[in-house]
């Protein structure tokens, strides 16, 4: 059964229809890539799922429950984590405080939060070295690691990642993708929005291609990577192939 | 020297009242970027609530210490709940609208509270019972320091330290600091942003009420307009310390209190507010982020 099932979702910014009825799904333990150029609606899709944006119509079901009208902080509680575009860590707080906020829902069991924080430190040792620093003083890669680590504390069943490799040096991109693979191994499904389509498709099981608010292609990751339209538009392939 | 110390002692006492009100301004600004013009009026409502409790408790022949404790606690609770109600009814529906509509709403709430108090308590002055507080004290560098002044200063300090610890070291306090920076990211942490904003109003309102009760006891006279000037002075204190900054509001409040006391003493009490507000203008011109503010205030 699908863990996340989105059906005919329409989201508007004022009178502009940013999502024109998209449908897709993510199964338990899967990595699904969401590809598309700037302005195609990838970020809007994630924001509509996690409750930061209110879709006008359509349905979002998570773990069998309709969440399209559920408040964002309750959706997190259900086990759907979202690492937003641009990381959005709290730069005015320390690394440790950022992680503690990741465990905000578990605040009545501080011992559990500490346990899980230590797990994150184990997985991302750079954060341990810098735990008392203000998050704003971290490098871009470290900030991204913090954003992901912070979302992992609740042990989400599905983690939505918005452009995790954006603005990072190639070696850090490798590290981020490695981390994502590790997260999947622990049983968390991943919905991955990426500009770096080549990397994303290498990691993903399946993928969807968004264009101006609609899903125009969907297939196995491998098939998408070999698709000429995808190659032309997102993988820097033959330019003469018409879209 | 002894006169100077006297002004200093008096200034620190009233400064601690300003600081308590300034804290509410700064917390609410920090969290929803609203200059809550009704905040000074919550201080006034707190003074009246305390006055009512003292009158009722005196009628029941409770000991004075009990009267004062009840007045403080009930006023803080009542005004904290009032502040929450105001946020829920008047501000929350406007949080996504333009800054101007919510600012004008705050002015409206201020007028409603002032006129409501005038209808309820009349336009004249009400007084706390004379001699409810001991007039004894001690000498310090030739200045007369009342035990009451010491107690009030200590209580104000205690509340401020309590607030600081809450904001700095509890999950909800950390959530406040987080959502003052990025509301959407806070929601993604599972933080109920609306709930945390309500808690902020509860805390701000109770601190203002504590200040109102103490100020009423200190000067013995209360009036429905007393929140207006207090609001302006406490706002000045918050800006001086760096709006949005909690230690800044504490220091700013004490500084404004001392400044006012010194200008009233050495120049003239008629000039004290001119000098206080001149400071506001100078801060806004030369260091708009205040003493502790580093972050540039990005939007209104």
Short mmCIF file of C-alpha atoms in Angstrom, two decimals:
data_model
loop_
_atom_site.label_atom_id
_atom_site.label_comp_id
_atom_site.label_asym_id
_atom_site.label_seq_id
_atom_site.Cartn_x
_atom_site.Cartn_y
_atom_site.Cartn_z
CA UNK A 1 0.00 0.00 0.00
CA UNK A 2 1.17 3.50 -0.74
CA UNK A 3 2.64 5.41 2.20
CA UNK A 4 1.92 8.73 0.54
CA UNK A 5 -0.78 9.08 -2.05
CA UNK A 6 -1.40 12.42 -3.75
CA UNK A 7 -4.43 12.74 -5.99
CA UNK A 8 -5.41 15.58 -8.30
CA UNK A 9 -3.79 18.25 -6.15
CA UNK A 10 -4.40 21.88 -7.15
CA UNK A 11 -2.50 24.67 -5.38
CA UNK A 12 -2.85 28.38 -6.16
CA UNK A 13 -0.76 31.44 -5.34
CA UNK A 14 -3.42 34.09 -5.64
CA UNK A 15 -4.87 33.51 -9.10
CA UNK A 16 -1.83 31.62 -10.38
CA UNK A 17 -2.32 27.88 -10.52
CA UNK A 18 1.02 26.48 -9.38
CA UNK A 19 -0.10 22.85 -9.27
CA UNK A 20 -2.60 21.80 -11.93
CA UNK A 21 -3.93 18.57 -10.53
CA UNK A 22 -0.91 16.36 -9.87
CA UNK A 23 -1.12 12.74 -8.73
CA UNK A 24 1.69 10.52 -7.54
CA UNK A 25 2.62 8.15 -4.78
CA UNK A 26 5.50 7.04 -2.61
CA UNK A 27 5.60 3.50 -1.22
CA UNK A 28 7.07 2.37 2.06
CA UNK A 29 10.90 2.39 2.01
CA UNK A 30 11.14 3.83 -1.51
CA UNK A 31 13.18 6.74 -2.88
CA UNK A 32 11.12 8.74 -5.34
CA UNK A 33 12.67 11.59 -7.30
CA UNK A 34 10.67 14.63 -8.33
CA UNK A 35 12.38 16.35 -11.25
CA UNK A 36 11.67 19.52 -13.12
CA UNK A 37 13.10 22.91 -13.97
CA UNK A 38 12.78 26.05 -11.89
CA UNK A 39 9.18 27.09 -11.39
CA UNK A 40 7.79 23.69 -12.37
CA UNK A 41 6.13 23.33 -8.97
CA UNK A 42 8.46 20.94 -7.14
CA UNK A 43 8.78 23.05 -3.99
CA UNK A 44 5.07 23.86 -4.06
CA UNK A 45 4.35 20.15 -4.19
CA UNK A 46 6.37 19.49 -1.05
CA UNK A 47 4.92 22.52 0.74
CA UNK A 48 1.38 21.38 -0.13
CA UNK A 49 2.07 17.92 1.25
CA UNK A 50 3.63 19.06 4.52
CA UNK A 51 0.88 21.59 5.19
CA UNK A 52 2.89 24.80 4.74
CA UNK A 53 0.74 25.58 1.71
CA UNK A 54 -2.97 24.91 1.63
CA UNK A 55 -4.03 23.19 -1.61
CA UNK A 56 -7.33 24.35 -3.05
CA UNK A 57 -8.51 20.89 -3.93
CA UNK A 58 -7.40 17.31 -4.24
CA UNK A 59 -6.33 14.75 -1.72
CA UNK A 60 -3.16 13.90 0.17
CA UNK A 61 -3.25 10.63 2.07
CA UNK A 62 -0.41 9.68 4.36
CA UNK A 63 -0.34 6.25 6.01
CA UNK A 64 -4.01 5.86 5.15
CA UNK A 65 -5.07 9.18 6.65
CA UNK A 66 -6.30 12.24 4.75
CA UNK A 67 -3.98 15.15 5.64
CA UNK A 68 -4.81 17.77 3.04
CA UNK A 69 -6.50 19.96 5.68
CA UNK A 70 -4.25 18.99 8.60
CA UNK A 71 -2.05 21.64 10.26
CA UNK A 72 1.66 21.44 9.43
CA UNK A 73 2.76 20.67 12.99
CA UNK A 74 0.34 17.73 13.17
CA UNK A 75 1.57 16.31 9.88
CA UNK A 76 5.10 16.12 11.34
CA UNK A 77 3.60 14.24 14.24
CA UNK A 78 2.19 11.63 11.86
CA UNK A 79 5.70 10.86 10.64
CA UNK A 80 6.14 13.01 7.55
CA UNK A 81 9.35 15.04 7.76
CA UNK A 82 10.19 17.90 5.40
CA UNK A 83 13.62 19.46 4.94
CA UNK A 84 12.74 22.65 3.11
CA UNK A 85 14.55 24.37 0.28
CA UNK A 86 17.44 26.50 1.50
CA UNK A 87 17.82 24.38 4.65
CA UNK A 88 16.00 26.85 6.89
CA UNK A 89 17.98 25.97 9.98
CA UNK A 90 17.69 28.40 12.88
CA UNK A 91 20.90 30.36 12.45
CA UNK A 92 20.26 32.28 15.68
CA UNK A 93 20.35 29.05 17.70
CA UNK A 94 23.18 26.62 18.38
CA UNK A 95 23.59 23.33 16.55
CA UNK A 96 22.43 21.52 19.65
CA UNK A 97 19.35 23.73 20.06
CA UNK A 98 18.44 23.09 16.43
CA UNK A 99 18.55 19.36 17.07
CA UNK A 100 16.57 19.70 20.29
CA UNK A 101 13.87 21.50 18.31
CA UNK A 102 13.87 18.60 15.90
CA UNK A 103 12.79 16.60 18.96
CA UNK A 104 10.22 19.18 20.04
CA UNK A 105 7.40 16.65 19.69
CA UNK A 106 9.20 14.39 22.17
CA UNK A 107 9.85 17.19 24.66
CA UNK A 108 8.05 15.37 27.45
CA UNK A 109 10.65 12.60 27.26
CA UNK A 110 13.92 14.59 27.22
CA UNK A 111 15.92 11.42 27.71
CA UNK A 112 14.63 10.03 24.42
CA UNK A 113 15.50 13.30 22.66
CA UNK A 114 19.07 13.10 23.97
CA UNK A 115 19.35 9.51 22.82
CA UNK A 116 18.24 10.37 19.31
CA UNK A 117 20.37 13.49 19.23
CA UNK A 118 23.38 11.31 20.03
CA UNK A 119 22.39 9.00 17.16
CA UNK A 120 22.47 11.99 14.83
CA UNK A 121 25.87 13.00 16.20
CA UNK A 122 27.07 9.48 15.54
CA UNK A 123 25.86 9.56 11.98
CA UNK A 124 27.07 13.13 11.36
CA UNK A 125 30.15 13.62 13.55
CA UNK A 126 30.89 17.10 12.19
CA UNK A 127 27.82 18.30 14.04
CA UNK A 128 29.14 16.92 17.32
CA UNK A 129 32.32 18.97 16.97
CA UNK A 130 30.25 22.09 16.45
CA UNK A 131 27.36 21.42 18.80
CA UNK A 132 27.74 24.66 20.80
CA UNK A 133 28.31 26.89 17.78
CA UNK A 134 25.56 29.06 16.34
CA UNK A 135 24.13 27.22 13.36
CA UNK A 136 24.69 30.29 11.20
CA UNK A 137 28.46 29.84 11.50
CA UNK A 138 28.39 26.40 9.84
CA UNK A 139 29.45 25.85 6.23
CA UNK A 140 26.79 25.14 3.63
CA UNK A 141 27.36 21.38 3.73
CA UNK A 142 27.25 21.30 7.51
CA UNK A 143 24.06 23.34 7.50
CA UNK A 144 22.47 20.85 5.14
CA UNK A 145 23.59 17.98 7.37
CA UNK A 146 22.08 19.79 10.34
CA UNK A 147 18.80 20.32 8.49
CA UNK A 148 18.61 16.62 7.65
CA UNK A 149 19.75 15.53 11.11
CA UNK A 150 17.15 17.78 12.70
CA UNK A 151 14.39 16.16 10.64
CA UNK A 152 15.58 12.66 11.50
CA UNK A 153 15.12 13.04 15.26
CA UNK A 154 11.39 12.30 15.01
CA UNK A 155 12.26 9.15 12.98
CA UNK A 156 9.90 10.00 10.13
CA UNK A 157 8.38 7.28 7.95
CA UNK A 158 8.75 9.59 4.97
CA UNK A 159 11.30 12.34 4.54
CA UNK A 160 10.74 14.98 1.87
CA UNK A 161 14.02 16.63 0.84
CA UNK A 162 13.96 19.84 -1.19
CA UNK A 163 17.17 20.39 -3.18
CA UNK A 164 19.54 18.98 -0.57
CA UNK A 165 22.57 19.38 -2.86
CA UNK A 166 21.87 22.98 -3.86
CA UNK A 167 24.91 25.24 -3.68
CA UNK A 168 27.26 22.55 -2.40
CA UNK A 169 30.70 21.56 -3.67
CA UNK A 170 30.77 18.23 -5.59
CA UNK A 171 32.43 16.35 -2.74
CA UNK A 172 29.72 17.50 -0.34
CA UNK A 173 27.05 16.55 -2.85
CA UNK A 174 28.47 13.02 -2.75
CA UNK A 175 28.34 13.07 1.06
CA UNK A 176 24.72 14.24 1.07
CA UNK A 177 23.63 11.55 -1.38
CA UNK A 178 25.49 8.98 0.64
CA UNK A 179 23.62 10.11 3.75
CA UNK A 180 20.31 9.87 1.90
CA UNK A 181 21.09 6.28 0.90
CA UNK A 182 21.90 5.50 4.53
CA UNK A 183 18.61 6.98 5.69
CA UNK A 184 16.70 4.79 3.27
CA UNK A 185 18.51 1.73 4.61
CA UNK A 186 17.07 2.49 8.03
CA UNK A 187 13.58 2.14 6.52
CA UNK A 188 12.59 5.74 5.87
CA UNK A 189 10.98 6.44 2.51
CA UNK A 190 12.31 9.51 0.69
CA UNK A 191 10.70 11.99 -1.65
CA UNK A 192 13.60 13.77 -3.28
CA UNK A 193 13.35 17.05 -5.16
CA UNK A 194 16.56 17.75 -7.05
CA UNK A 195 18.07 19.95 -9.71
CA UNK A 196 20.85 17.42 -9.92
CA UNK A 197 18.75 14.95 -11.91
CA UNK A 198 21.59 12.62 -12.79
CA UNK A 199 22.49 11.99 -9.15
CA UNK A 200 18.88 11.82 -8.07
CA UNK A 201 17.97 9.19 -10.66
CA UNK A 202 21.01 7.12 -9.77
CA UNK A 203 19.75 6.92 -6.19
CA UNK A 204 15.99 6.77 -6.73
CA UNK A 205 13.73 3.81 -7.42
CA UNK A 206 11.19 5.78 -9.39
CA UNK A 207 10.76 9.30 -10.61
CA UNK A 208 8.26 11.87 -11.79
CA UNK A 209 8.90 14.84 -14.08
CA UNK A 210 7.01 18.05 -13.41
CA UNK A 211 6.50 20.77 -16.00
CA UNK A 212 4.61 23.98 -15.21
CA UNK A 213 2.48 22.39 -12.55
CA UNK A 214 1.69 19.07 -14.20
CA UNK A 215 3.33 15.66 -14.14
CA UNK A 216 4.39 14.91 -17.70
CA UNK A 217 6.41 11.72 -17.19
CA UNK A 218 6.66 8.96 -14.66
CA UNK A 219 8.72 5.80 -14.74
CA UNK A 220 11.39 3.74 -13.06
CA UNK A 221 14.48 5.78 -12.31
CA UNK A 222 16.52 3.77 -14.74
CA UNK A 223 14.06 4.20 -17.56
CA UNK A 224 13.82 7.92 -16.88
CA UNK A 225 17.58 8.27 -16.96
CA UNK A 226 17.55 6.67 -20.40
CA UNK A 227 14.58 8.64 -21.65
CA UNK A 228 15.71 11.02 -24.38
CA UNK A 229 13.39 13.80 -23.37
CA UNK A 230 14.71 13.67 -19.81
CA UNK A 231 18.29 13.49 -21.03
CA UNK A 232 17.78 16.52 -23.22
CA UNK A 233 16.04 18.63 -20.63
CA UNK A 234 17.67 17.65 -17.36
CA UNK A 235 20.77 15.58 -18.01
CA UNK A 236 22.46 17.84 -20.53
CA UNK A 237 21.94 15.36 -23.38
CA UNK A 238 21.19 15.88 -27.07
CA UNK A 239 19.78 19.38 -27.46
CA UNK A 240 18.01 18.66 -30.77
CA UNK A 241 15.43 16.38 -29.18
CA UNK A 242 12.22 18.35 -29.08
CA UNK A 243 10.19 18.44 -25.90
CA UNK B 1 26.50 62.28 46.31
CA UNK B 2 23.67 61.24 48.59
CA UNK B 3 21.18 63.00 46.33
CA UNK B 4 22.59 61.24 43.31
CA UNK B 5 22.33 57.85 45.01
CA UNK B 6 18.77 58.69 46.00
CA UNK B 7 17.84 59.42 42.38
CA UNK B 8 19.59 56.25 41.34
CA UNK B 9 17.66 54.12 43.84
CA UNK B 10 14.34 55.66 42.85
CA UNK B 11 15.24 55.33 39.18
CA UNK B 12 16.12 51.65 39.48
CA UNK B 13 12.85 50.98 41.27
CA UNK B 14 10.64 52.49 38.60
CA UNK B 15 13.06 51.23 35.96
CA UNK B 16 12.31 47.69 37.04
CA UNK B 17 8.59 48.38 36.43
CA UNK B 18 9.44 49.68 32.95
CA UNK B 19 11.60 46.65 32.28
CA UNK B 20 8.74 44.24 33.02
CA UNK B 21 6.50 46.02 30.53
CA UNK B 22 9.30 46.41 28.00
CA UNK B 23 9.81 42.64 28.09
CA UNK B 24 6.28 42.10 26.79
CA UNK B 25 6.81 44.60 23.98
CA UNK B 26 10.04 42.99 22.96
CA UNK B 27 8.82 39.38 23.16
CA UNK B 28 5.70 40.09 21.14
CA UNK B 29 7.67 42.07 18.59
CA UNK B 30 10.25 39.33 18.42
CA UNK B 31 7.70 36.67 17.73
CA UNK B 32 5.13 38.28 15.43
CA UNK B 33 6.78 41.61 14.51
CA UNK B 34 3.96 43.58 16.10
CA UNK B 35 4.43 46.70 18.20
CA UNK B 36 1.57 45.90 20.53
CA UNK B 37 0.31 49.38 21.36
CA UNK B 38 -2.22 47.85 23.74
CA UNK B 39 0.54 46.48 25.92
CA UNK B 40 0.74 49.53 28.20
CA UNK B 41 -2.99 49.19 28.78
CA UNK B 42 -2.55 45.63 29.98
CA UNK B 43 -0.29 47.12 32.63
CA UNK B 44 -3.17 49.44 33.59
CA UNK B 45 -5.67 46.57 33.72
CA UNK B 46 -3.19 44.72 35.94
CA UNK B 47 -3.07 47.66 38.34
CA UNK B 48 -6.87 47.73 38.58
CA UNK B 49 -7.08 43.95 38.98
CA UNK B 50 -4.60 44.16 41.86
CA UNK B 51 -6.53 47.04 43.37
CA UNK B 52 -9.79 45.06 43.25
CA UNK B 53 -8.16 42.02 44.84
CA UNK B 54 -6.62 44.08 47.64
CA UNK B 55 -9.99 45.68 48.34
CA UNK B 56 -11.75 42.30 48.39
CA UNK B 57 -9.04 40.62 50.46
CA UNK B 58 -8.99 43.51 52.94
CA UNK B 59 -12.76 43.08 53.27
CA UNK B 60 -12.14 39.47 54.25
CA UNK B 61 -9.58 40.65 56.86
CA UNK B 62 -6.73 38.68 55.34
CA UNK B 63 -3.23 39.61 56.50
CA UNK B 64 -1.52 42.29 54.40
CA UNK B 65 1.13 39.95 53.03
CA UNK B 66 -1.61 37.61 51.84
CA UNK B 67 -3.51 40.51 50.27
CA UNK B 68 -0.45 41.55 48.30
CA UNK B 69 0.42 38.04 47.20
CA UNK B 70 -3.13 37.36 46.05
CA UNK B 71 -3.28 40.70 44.26
CA UNK B 72 -0.10 39.92 42.39
CA UNK B 73 -0.98 36.35 41.43
CA UNK B 74 -4.60 36.99 40.45
CA UNK B 75 -3.72 40.11 38.47
CA UNK B 76 -0.95 38.28 36.62
CA UNK B 77 -3.21 35.36 35.77
CA UNK B 78 -6.19 37.51 34.78
CA UNK B 79 -4.20 39.85 32.57
CA UNK B 80 -2.24 36.97 31.06
CA UNK B 81 -5.52 35.36 30.03
CA UNK B 82 -6.84 38.70 28.79
CA UNK B 83 -3.73 39.12 26.62
CA UNK B 84 -4.26 35.63 25.20
CA UNK B 85 -7.87 36.42 24.45
CA UNK B 86 -6.91 39.65 22.69
CA UNK B 87 -4.33 37.82 20.59
CA UNK B 88 -6.78 35.10 19.65
CA UNK B 89 -9.65 37.41 18.78
CA UNK B 90 -7.99 40.55 17.44
CA UNK B 91 -4.50 39.70 16.21
CA UNK B 92 -4.43 36.08 15.09
CA UNK B 93 -6.89 36.53 12.21
CA UNK B 94 -4.69 39.35 10.90
CA UNK B 95 -1.28 37.71 11.15
CA UNK B 96 -1.23 37.03 7.44
CA UNK B 97 -2.56 40.46 6.48
CA UNK B 98 -0.46 43.59 6.06
CA UNK B 99 1.54 44.85 9.05
CA UNK B 100 -0.49 48.03 8.99
CA UNK B 101 -3.86 46.39 9.66
CA UNK B 102 -2.62 44.60 12.75
CA UNK B 103 -0.87 47.76 14.00
CA UNK B 104 -4.09 49.74 13.67
CA UNK B 105 -5.95 46.91 15.40
CA UNK B 106 -3.51 47.18 18.31
CA UNK B 107 -4.33 50.90 18.57
CA UNK B 108 -8.01 49.97 18.58
CA UNK B 109 -7.50 47.42 21.33
CA UNK B 110 -5.64 50.06 23.33
CA UNK B 111 -8.55 52.49 23.03
CA UNK B 112 -11.03 49.75 23.92
CA UNK B 113 -9.11 48.84 27.08
CA UNK B 114 -8.70 52.47 28.16
CA UNK B 115 -12.34 53.33 27.62
CA UNK B 116 -13.50 50.05 29.07
CA UNK B 117 -11.56 50.82 32.23
CA UNK B 118 -12.96 54.33 32.32
CA UNK B 119 -16.51 52.99 32.15
CA UNK B 120 -15.80 50.38 34.80
CA UNK B 121 -13.77 52.44 37.25
CA UNK B 122 -14.54 56.05 36.36
CA UNK B 123 -12.30 58.75 34.99
CA UNK B 124 -10.85 59.80 38.34
CA UNK B 125 -8.10 58.30 40.42
CA UNK B 126 -8.49 55.24 42.60
CA UNK B 127 -6.12 54.69 45.50
CA UNK B 128 -4.68 51.68 47.23
CA UNK B 129 -5.29 51.76 51.01
CA UNK B 130 -2.83 54.13 52.69
CA UNK B 131 -0.03 52.55 54.71
CA UNK B 132 -0.60 49.10 53.23
CA UNK B 133 3.13 48.94 52.68
CA UNK B 134 5.72 49.56 55.42
CA UNK B 135 7.49 52.90 55.10
CA UNK B 136 10.62 51.75 56.89
CA UNK B 137 13.98 51.47 55.24
CA UNK B 138 17.68 51.96 55.68
CA UNK B 139 20.40 54.40 54.69
CA UNK B 140 22.82 53.76 51.88
CA UNK B 141 25.49 56.40 51.08
CA UNK B 142 23.19 58.94 52.68
CA UNK B 143 20.20 57.95 50.57
CA UNK B 144 16.96 56.64 51.99
CA UNK B 145 16.21 53.16 50.64
CA UNK B 146 12.79 51.72 51.45
CA UNK B 147 12.42 48.01 52.11
CA UNK B 148 9.51 48.19 49.70
CA UNK B 149 11.80 49.46 46.96
CA UNK B 150 14.21 46.62 47.59
CA UNK B 151 11.42 44.05 47.64
CA UNK B 152 9.85 45.33 44.43
CA UNK B 153 13.19 45.51 42.65
CA UNK B 154 14.00 41.98 43.79
CA UNK B 155 10.62 40.67 42.67
CA UNK B 156 10.96 42.32 39.27
CA UNK B 157 14.44 40.87 38.92
CA UNK B 158 13.19 37.44 39.92
CA UNK B 159 10.47 37.54 37.26
CA UNK B 160 12.96 38.70 34.65
CA UNK B 161 15.47 35.98 35.48
CA UNK B 162 12.65 33.42 35.48
CA UNK B 163 11.56 34.56 32.05
CA UNK B 164 15.11 34.51 30.75
CA UNK B 165 15.66 30.95 31.98
CA UNK B 166 12.34 29.87 30.49
CA UNK B 167 13.14 31.31 27.08
CA UNK B 168 16.72 30.08 27.12
CA UNK B 169 16.43 26.58 28.50
CA UNK B 170 12.96 25.07 27.99
CA UNK B 171 11.69 23.49 24.75
CA UNK B 172 8.83 25.99 24.51
CA UNK B 173 11.24 28.89 25.11
CA UNK B 174 13.56 27.56 22.42
CA UNK B 175 10.54 27.23 20.14
CA UNK B 176 9.80 30.93 20.74
CA UNK B 177 13.28 31.92 19.67
CA UNK B 178 13.05 29.60 16.68
CA UNK B 179 9.76 30.86 15.39
CA UNK B 180 10.79 34.47 15.85
CA UNK B 181 13.34 33.62 13.21
CA UNK B 182 11.46 31.33 10.82
CA UNK B 183 7.80 30.37 11.32
CA UNK B 184 7.54 27.82 8.52
CA UNK B 185 10.67 26.00 9.64
CA UNK B 186 9.26 26.01 13.18
CA UNK B 187 6.05 24.36 11.95
CA UNK B 188 8.13 21.65 10.31
CA UNK B 189 9.62 20.88 13.74
CA UNK B 190 6.10 20.10 14.93
CA UNK B 191 5.82 23.40 16.79
CA UNK B 192 2.26 24.66 17.13
CA UNK B 193 3.09 28.23 16.17
CA UNK B 194 -0.31 29.66 17.15
CA UNK B 195 -0.03 28.00 20.55
CA UNK B 196 3.45 29.35 21.22
CA UNK B 197 2.34 32.85 20.22
CA UNK B 198 -0.50 32.56 22.75
CA UNK B 199 1.97 31.53 25.46
CA UNK B 200 4.07 34.57 24.59
CA UNK B 201 1.07 36.83 25.14
CA UNK B 202 0.28 35.04 28.40
CA UNK B 203 3.80 35.70 29.67
CA UNK B 204 3.94 39.28 28.39
CA UNK B 205 0.54 40.07 29.88
CA UNK B 206 1.41 38.62 33.29
CA UNK B 207 4.66 40.56 33.49
CA UNK B 208 2.83 43.77 32.59
CA UNK B 209 0.26 43.01 35.30
CA UNK B 210 2.97 42.42 37.91
CA UNK B 211 4.42 45.77 36.96
CA UNK B 212 0.99 47.41 37.19
CA UNK B 213 0.29 46.05 40.66
CA UNK B 214 3.71 47.15 41.93
CA UNK B 215 3.48 50.59 40.35
CA UNK B 216 -0.01 51.04 41.81
CA UNK B 217 1.25 50.11 45.26
CA UNK B 218 4.35 52.27 44.89
CA UNK B 219 2.54 55.46 43.85
CA UNK B 220 -0.78 54.38 45.50
CA UNK B 221 -2.82 56.12 42.78
CA UNK B 222 -4.14 54.42 39.65
CA UNK B 223 -6.07 55.76 36.69
CA UNK B 224 -7.47 54.40 33.41
CA UNK B 225 -4.90 56.37 31.38
CA UNK B 226 -1.84 55.26 33.34
CA UNK B 227 -0.98 52.67 30.69
CA UNK B 228 -0.51 55.25 27.96
CA UNK B 229 2.65 56.93 29.22
CA UNK B 230 3.92 53.65 30.62
CA UNK B 231 3.47 52.11 27.19
CA UNK B 232 5.50 54.83 25.52
CA UNK B 233 8.27 54.70 28.09
CA UNK B 234 8.48 50.92 28.05
CA UNK B 235 8.49 50.97 24.26
CA UNK B 236 11.40 53.40 24.42
CA UNK B 237 13.13 51.03 26.83
CA UNK B 238 12.60 48.09 24.47
CA UNK B 239 13.98 50.05 21.51
CA UNK B 240 16.92 51.31 23.56
CA UNK B 241 17.84 47.76 24.53
CA UNK B 242 17.28 46.45 21.01
CA UNK B 243 13.73 45.43 20.15
CA UNK B 244 13.28 41.68 20.11
CA UNK B 245 16.12 41.21 22.60
CA UNK B 246 15.14 40.05 26.09
CA UNK B 247 18.21 41.13 28.12
CA UNK B 248 18.01 44.37 26.11
CA UNK B 249 14.52 45.09 27.42
CA UNK B 250 15.67 44.54 31.00
CA UNK B 251 18.68 46.84 30.69
CA UNK B 252 16.72 49.35 28.62
CA UNK B 253 13.98 49.53 31.25
CA UNK B 254 16.42 50.16 34.09
CA UNK B 255 18.30 52.78 32.05
CA UNK B 256 15.10 54.64 31.17
CA UNK B 257 14.04 54.57 34.82
CA UNK B 258 17.35 56.00 35.99
CA UNK B 259 17.44 58.56 33.19
CA UNK B 260 13.96 59.73 34.03
CA UNK B 261 14.73 59.95 37.72
CA UNK B 262 17.95 61.90 37.13
CA UNK B 263 16.34 64.32 34.70
CA UNK B 264 13.41 64.86 37.05
CA UNK B 265 15.85 65.45 39.91
CA UNK B 266 18.53 67.55 38.27
CA UNK B 267 16.52 69.33 35.60
CA UNK B 268 12.77 69.29 36.14
CA UNK B 269 10.09 66.66 36.34
CA UNK B 270 8.29 68.53 33.58
CA UNK B 271 11.20 67.76 31.30
CA UNK B 272 11.62 64.10 32.17
CA UNK B 273 9.56 62.73 29.29
CA UNK B 274 11.08 65.15 26.82
CA UNK B 275 14.45 63.72 27.72
CA UNK B 276 13.28 60.11 27.64
CA UNK B 277 11.72 60.50 24.20
CA UNK B 278 14.70 62.48 22.93
CA UNK B 279 16.67 59.34 23.78
CA UNK B 280 14.20 57.29 21.73
CA UNK B 281 14.73 59.58 18.74
CA UNK B 282 18.52 59.54 19.13
CA UNK B 283 18.58 55.75 19.33
CA UNK B 284 16.36 55.44 16.28
CA UNK B 285 18.61 57.81 14.33
CA UNK B 286 22.05 56.62 15.39
CA UNK B 287 21.66 53.00 16.49
CA UNK B 288 18.23 51.70 15.48
CA UNK B 289 19.16 48.18 16.54
CA UNK B 290 19.63 49.36 20.14
CA UNK B 291 22.28 48.40 22.67
CA UNK B 292 22.03 44.63 22.25
CA UNK B 293 20.46 44.34 18.84
CA UNK B 294 22.78 43.09 16.16
CA UNK B 295 20.36 41.70 13.67
CA UNK B 296 19.09 44.32 11.28
CA UNK B 297 15.35 44.58 11.59
CA UNK B 298 14.33 43.44 8.15
CA UNK B 299 10.66 44.33 8.06
CA UNK B 300 8.07 46.23 10.01
#
